[in-house]
XYZ file of C-alpha atoms in Angstrom:
125
model
C -41.878 9.612 -3.465
C -40.590 13.158 -4.119
C -40.476 13.818 -0.359
C -38.466 10.621 0.198
C -36.054 11.630 -2.556
C -35.653 15.085 -0.975
C -35.064 13.487 2.419
C -32.471 11.196 0.856
C -30.635 14.134 -0.692
C -30.713 16.110 2.533
C -29.276 13.380 4.735
C -26.333 14.716 6.683
C -23.989 11.944 5.632
C -24.665 12.426 1.944
C -24.076 16.175 2.091
C -20.921 15.691 4.165
C -19.680 13.109 1.692
C -20.316 15.450 -1.238
C -18.458 18.280 0.490
C -15.565 15.963 1.366
C -15.395 14.759 -2.235
C -15.251 18.300 -3.641
C -12.651 19.373 -1.074
C -10.674 16.205 -1.850
C -10.645 17.021 -5.554
C -9.483 20.566 -4.871
C -6.801 19.283 -2.491
C -5.632 16.705 -5.058
C -5.273 19.464 -7.660
C -3.276 21.529 -5.173
C -0.925 18.652 -4.303
C -0.493 17.687 -7.970
C 0.400 21.272 -8.806
C 2.834 21.436 -5.885
C 4.587 18.261 -6.994
C 4.498 18.982 -10.717
C 5.397 22.667 -10.573
C 7.712 22.839 -7.563
C 9.124 19.411 -6.705
C 9.666 17.877 -10.147
C 11.784 20.842 -11.341
C 14.031 20.179 -8.332
C 14.230 16.529 -9.418
C 15.105 17.772 -12.906
C 17.917 19.927 -11.474
C 19.360 16.941 -9.600
C 18.850 14.150 -12.149
C 18.741 16.113 -15.382
C 15.164 15.715 -16.535
C 11.771 15.645 -14.801
C 10.103 13.190 -17.159
C 11.440 9.748 -18.015
C 8.539 8.689 -20.230
C 10.798 8.395 -23.291
C 12.875 5.602 -21.744
C 11.957 2.278 -23.332
C 13.408 -1.030 -24.392
C 12.150 -3.524 -26.953
C 12.071 -7.306 -26.905
C 10.570 -9.126 -29.909
C 8.699 -6.010 -31.091
C 7.201 -5.497 -27.594
C 7.988 -2.020 -26.282
C 8.465 -1.715 -22.527
C 8.016 1.864 -21.303
C 9.854 1.628 -18.012
C 10.455 5.378 -18.025
C 6.750 6.070 -17.479
C 6.879 3.793 -14.439
C 9.938 5.607 -13.071
C 8.185 8.955 -13.536
C 5.048 7.643 -11.807
C 7.131 6.229 -8.929
C 8.981 9.522 -8.422
C 5.690 11.409 -8.560
C 4.144 9.032 -6.017
C 7.041 9.306 -3.577
C 7.242 13.094 -3.863
C 3.459 13.413 -3.477
C 3.505 11.213 -0.379
C 6.418 13.214 1.050
C 4.678 16.511 0.316
C 1.482 15.366 2.019
C 3.385 13.972 5.011
C 5.697 16.938 5.607
C 3.390 19.797 4.596
C -0.004 18.504 5.759
C 0.187 15.599 8.225
C 3.063 16.805 10.433
C 1.828 20.434 10.677
C -1.708 19.237 11.500
C -0.343 16.949 14.228
C 1.603 19.894 15.663
C -1.499 22.112 15.604
C -3.597 19.413 17.282
C -0.929 18.909 19.943
C -0.864 22.635 20.705
C -4.630 22.882 20.845
C -5.130 19.735 22.908
C -6.107 20.317 26.492
C -3.994 18.468 29.010
C -5.873 15.430 30.194
C -6.232 14.664 33.846
C -4.247 11.591 34.643
C -6.315 9.041 36.425
C -4.557 7.197 39.180
C -5.197 3.483 39.175
C -5.850 1.590 42.396
C -2.393 0.024 42.332
C -0.702 3.389 41.853
C -2.763 4.909 44.671
C -1.786 2.047 47.005
C 1.879 2.463 46.082
C 1.681 6.197 46.772
C 0.012 5.560 50.141
C 2.683 3.024 51.058
C 5.440 5.451 50.085
C 3.854 8.193 52.221
C 3.507 5.784 55.172
C 7.117 4.658 54.722
C 8.287 8.259 54.634
C 6.417 8.965 57.888
C 8.017 5.949 59.556
C 11.496 7.053 58.521
C 11.053 10.571 59.901
């Protein structure tokens, strides 16, 4: 039973998942810091304040904290933008630069068209 447990722990997928989880947590902390410490102050410069949590309204003693929702929405949009522009797009550019040009395979129809064009060119000359 101990050997089976050890084998379970040493499975490649489980170790890869654990590493991905830890890296994901570290990356989430990095993105949250980027948004909270660099982007939200810019939002505060433009709008006037970075946190709208104090904004509320009351109906029949029920308090609606719409400001917290606005803050969460701004944080979501800025986080998504940060990930897209600073992670996704640069990684796509790196992959495109590193990609080897693929050999284009000529289909049968294209080959026949090319042969006909060559034959036509020979007839015209």
